[in-house]
Amino acid sequence: MAAVFAGEEQVAALLREEDGAVSLAAVNGPREVVISGRAERVKAVRGRLREEGVATQELAVSRAFHSALMRPMVGALEKAAREARYEPARLPVISTVTGKKAGREELARAEYWSGQVGATVRFGAAAEALAEEGVRVFLEVGATPILTGLAKRSVNAKDRVFFGSLKRGEEDEEQMARTVAGLYAQGLEVDWTGFRGGP
């Protein structure tokens, strides 16, 4: 996999010549996409992009996620997903497959989850959809706030705030306390009893 610092149309045009050997794995912003596929073909595409003056960066991953190479495991994933119990979503959810609001019933189907394996992740569009819904405070839940930076570049960051729950190199409890304090300062309600871990 490799990050490509160019627009979707430019990269997609190159990938059409690859006959499915390299996929458009993610569109993270207006000029930030990810490609995925067989290592030698991804390397060749990166070379062609360099010739066009486009910067790329190899990603340290164990698999070619969101590419045709993932297809062999889709059936097993769907079978496992069918064993889960689903209920319609209670809160609005923006799908990173479509970049739009997902239907309540859509998320309660095994096919939705197994279908994500080979689908292009449309993170930039999802961040834009959240902003269009009036979301002002963005919180990334994870070990390192990587997506926070992508979200900032995908939406008009003016009048919006972005938080990461944890951060490498920081004590988890201290970082979490700073994040919760920041959310509270933005006017969000905090379940202080739950936060402190008490009954």
Short mmCIF file of C-alpha atoms in Angstrom, two decimals:
data_model
loop_
_atom_site.label_atom_id
_atom_site.label_comp_id
_atom_site.label_asym_id
_atom_site.label_seq_id
_atom_site.Cartn_x
_atom_site.Cartn_y
_atom_site.Cartn_z
CA MET A 1 0.00 0.00 0.00
CA ALA A 2 1.12 3.55 -0.60
CA ALA A 3 -0.13 7.03 0.14
CA VAL A 4 -0.38 9.23 -2.95
CA PHE A 5 -0.53 12.99 -2.70
CA ALA A 6 -2.75 13.67 -5.69
CA GLY A 7 -6.44 13.85 -6.49
CA GLU A 8 -8.67 10.82 -7.01
CA GLU A 9 -9.25 11.43 -10.73
CA GLN A 10 -5.56 11.57 -11.59
CA VAL A 11 -4.76 8.39 -9.66
CA ALA A 12 -7.86 6.51 -10.87
CA ALA A 13 -6.89 7.23 -14.49
CA LEU A 14 -3.52 5.54 -13.93
CA LEU A 15 -5.09 2.58 -12.12
CA ARG A 16 -7.47 1.87 -15.00
CA GLU A 17 -4.41 0.66 -16.92
CA GLU A 18 -3.61 -1.85 -14.15
CA ASP A 19 -6.53 -4.23 -14.85
CA GLY A 20 -7.37 -4.53 -11.15
CA ALA A 21 -3.80 -5.34 -10.01
CA VAL A 22 -3.75 -2.08 -8.03
CA SER A 23 -6.85 -0.66 -6.34
CA LEU A 24 -7.86 2.74 -5.08
CA ALA A 25 -7.97 1.76 -1.40
CA ALA A 26 -8.88 5.09 0.17
CA VAL A 27 -9.73 8.68 -0.66
CA ASN A 28 -8.75 10.53 2.49
CA GLY A 29 -8.98 14.06 1.19
CA PRO A 30 -8.90 16.23 -1.93
CA ARG A 31 -5.24 15.38 -2.63
CA GLU A 32 -4.63 12.35 -0.44
CA VAL A 33 -5.42 8.86 -1.64
CA VAL A 34 -4.09 5.38 -0.92
CA ILE A 35 -3.37 2.65 -3.45
CA SER A 36 -3.16 -1.05 -2.70
CA GLY A 37 -2.27 -4.25 -4.52
CA ARG A 38 0.60 -6.51 -5.49
CA ALA A 39 3.88 -5.00 -4.25
CA GLU A 40 5.59 -4.95 -7.65
CA ARG A 41 2.59 -3.30 -9.34
CA VAL A 42 2.21 -0.69 -6.58
CA LYS A 43 5.94 0.06 -6.96
CA ALA A 44 5.50 0.48 -10.73
CA VAL A 45 2.53 2.83 -10.27
CA ARG A 46 4.52 4.87 -7.76
CA GLY A 47 7.29 5.19 -10.35
CA ARG A 48 4.86 6.48 -12.97
CA LEU A 49 3.42 8.94 -10.45
CA ARG A 50 6.92 10.21 -9.61
CA GLU A 51 7.46 10.86 -13.33
CA GLU A 52 4.34 13.04 -13.21
CA GLY A 53 5.76 14.94 -10.23
CA VAL A 54 3.47 13.29 -7.67
CA ALA A 55 4.85 12.41 -4.24
CA THR A 56 4.07 8.97 -2.77
CA GLN A 57 4.93 7.18 0.45
CA GLU A 58 5.01 3.45 1.11
CA LEU A 59 2.81 2.38 4.03
CA ALA A 60 4.03 -0.18 6.56
CA VAL A 61 1.16 -2.67 6.50
CA SER A 62 0.88 -6.45 6.63
CA ARG A 63 -1.65 -6.84 3.79
CA ALA A 64 -2.90 -5.07 0.69
CA PHE A 65 -6.09 -3.94 2.42
CA HIS A 66 -9.05 -2.72 0.33
CA SER A 67 -7.71 -4.37 -2.80
CA ALA A 68 -8.70 -7.33 -4.98
CA LEU A 69 -6.14 -9.41 -3.05
CA MET A 70 -8.54 -9.42 -0.08
CA ARG A 71 -11.36 -11.16 -2.01
CA PRO A 72 -10.47 -14.72 -0.90
CA MET A 73 -11.33 -13.92 2.71
CA VAL A 74 -14.62 -12.09 2.08
CA GLY A 75 -16.73 -15.26 2.21
CA ALA A 76 -15.30 -16.31 5.59
CA LEU A 77 -15.77 -12.80 6.96
CA GLU A 78 -19.36 -12.66 5.77
CA LYS A 79 -20.05 -16.06 7.31
CA ALA A 80 -18.66 -14.85 10.65
CA ALA A 81 -20.57 -11.57 10.33
CA ARG A 82 -23.82 -13.49 9.83
CA GLU A 83 -23.35 -15.06 13.25
CA ALA A 84 -23.42 -11.64 14.93
CA ARG A 85 -26.67 -10.20 16.28
CA TYR A 86 -27.55 -6.81 14.80
CA GLU A 87 -29.99 -4.08 15.65
CA PRO A 88 -30.81 -0.95 13.67
CA ALA A 89 -28.52 1.98 14.46
CA ARG A 90 -29.85 4.29 17.18
CA LEU A 91 -27.61 7.21 16.22
CA PRO A 92 -26.87 8.60 12.76
CA VAL A 93 -23.83 6.95 11.16
CA ILE A 94 -21.83 8.22 8.21
CA SER A 95 -20.60 5.32 6.08
CA THR A 96 -16.98 5.45 4.95
CA VAL A 97 -17.97 3.24 1.99
CA THR A 98 -20.32 5.83 0.50
CA GLY A 99 -19.26 8.97 2.36
CA LYS A 100 -22.94 9.53 3.15
CA LYS A 101 -25.37 8.86 5.97
CA ALA A 102 -26.07 5.13 6.23
CA GLY A 103 -29.59 3.79 6.53
CA ARG A 104 -30.57 2.39 9.94
CA GLU A 105 -31.15 -1.09 8.52
CA GLU A 106 -28.11 -0.99 6.23
CA LEU A 107 -25.69 -1.31 9.14
CA ALA A 108 -27.55 -4.33 10.48
CA ARG A 109 -26.58 -6.53 7.53
CA ALA A 110 -23.56 -8.82 7.36
CA GLU A 111 -23.03 -7.82 3.71
CA TYR A 112 -22.39 -4.22 4.74
CA TRP A 113 -19.44 -5.25 6.90
CA SER A 114 -17.96 -7.87 4.59
CA GLY A 115 -18.35 -5.50 1.65
CA GLN A 116 -15.97 -3.03 3.21
CA VAL A 117 -13.01 -5.37 2.71
CA GLY A 118 -12.60 -4.56 -0.97
CA ALA A 119 -14.37 -1.20 -1.10
CA THR A 120 -12.63 2.14 -1.38
CA VAL A 121 -12.64 3.94 1.96
CA ARG A 122 -14.11 7.40 1.43
CA PHE A 123 -12.88 9.01 4.62
CA GLY A 124 -12.63 12.52 3.19
CA ALA A 125 -16.24 12.44 2.00
CA ALA A 126 -17.36 11.05 5.36
CA ALA A 127 -15.63 13.90 7.20
CA GLU A 128 -17.28 16.40 4.84
CA ALA A 129 -20.68 14.76 5.45
CA LEU A 130 -20.21 15.15 9.21
CA ALA A 131 -19.39 18.83 8.74
CA GLU A 132 -22.47 19.28 6.56
CA GLU A 133 -24.54 17.71 9.34
CA GLY A 134 -23.31 20.52 11.62
CA VAL A 135 -20.71 18.52 13.55
CA ARG A 136 -18.36 20.99 15.20
CA VAL A 137 -16.32 18.71 17.48
CA PHE A 138 -14.39 15.78 16.00
CA LEU A 139 -12.99 13.06 18.29
CA GLU A 140 -10.73 10.28 17.04
CA VAL A 141 -10.80 7.20 19.24
CA GLY A 142 -7.54 5.31 18.85
CA ALA A 143 -3.92 5.00 19.86
CA THR A 144 -2.62 7.76 17.57
CA PRO A 145 -4.57 10.68 16.10
CA ILE A 146 -3.76 10.03 12.42
CA LEU A 147 -7.28 10.50 11.05
CA THR A 148 -7.66 13.79 12.91
CA GLY A 149 -5.14 15.42 10.57
CA LEU A 150 -6.93 13.98 7.53
CA ALA A 151 -10.27 15.30 8.80
CA LYS A 152 -8.80 18.77 9.29
CA ARG A 153 -7.62 18.80 5.68
CA SER A 154 -10.95 17.47 4.36
CA VAL A 155 -13.27 20.01 5.95
CA ASN A 156 -13.22 23.71 6.61
CA ALA A 157 -11.46 23.55 9.98
CA LYS A 158 -12.54 27.07 10.93
CA ASP A 159 -14.95 26.99 13.88
CA ARG A 160 -14.29 23.25 14.36
CA VAL A 161 -12.14 21.52 16.94
CA PHE A 162 -10.37 18.18 16.70
CA PHE A 163 -9.28 15.84 19.49
CA GLY A 164 -7.43 12.56 19.65
CA SER A 165 -8.22 10.24 22.54
CA LEU A 166 -4.69 8.89 22.96
CA LYS A 167 -1.25 9.81 21.69
CA ARG A 168 1.97 7.84 21.37
CA GLY A 169 4.61 8.96 23.84
CA GLU A 170 2.01 10.31 26.28
CA GLU A 171 0.68 8.62 29.41
CA ASP A 172 -2.76 7.25 28.52
CA GLU A 173 -4.55 8.53 31.62
CA GLU A 174 -3.07 12.03 31.32
CA GLN A 175 -3.83 12.27 27.61
CA MET A 176 -7.37 10.99 28.11
CA ALA A 177 -7.92 13.51 30.90
CA ARG A 178 -6.73 16.33 28.62
CA THR A 179 -9.04 15.14 25.85
CA VAL A 180 -12.07 14.90 28.16
CA ALA A 181 -11.25 18.35 29.59
CA GLY A 182 -11.10 19.75 26.06
CA LEU A 183 -14.45 18.18 25.17
CA TYR A 184 -15.98 19.56 28.38
CA ALA A 185 -14.60 23.02 27.56
CA GLN A 186 -16.40 22.78 24.21
CA GLY A 187 -19.71 22.31 26.04
CA LEU A 188 -20.07 18.54 25.73
CA GLU A 189 -21.63 16.67 28.62
CA VAL A 190 -19.29 14.28 30.43
CA ASP A 191 -20.32 11.30 32.50
CA TRP A 192 -17.79 12.03 35.26
CA THR A 193 -18.72 8.94 37.26
CA GLY A 194 -18.13 6.72 34.24
CA PHE A 195 -14.92 8.56 33.39
CA ARG A 196 -13.52 7.95 36.87
CA GLY A 197 -14.54 4.30 36.67
CA GLY A 198 -16.82 4.39 39.69
CA PRO A 199 -20.38 3.03 40.06
#
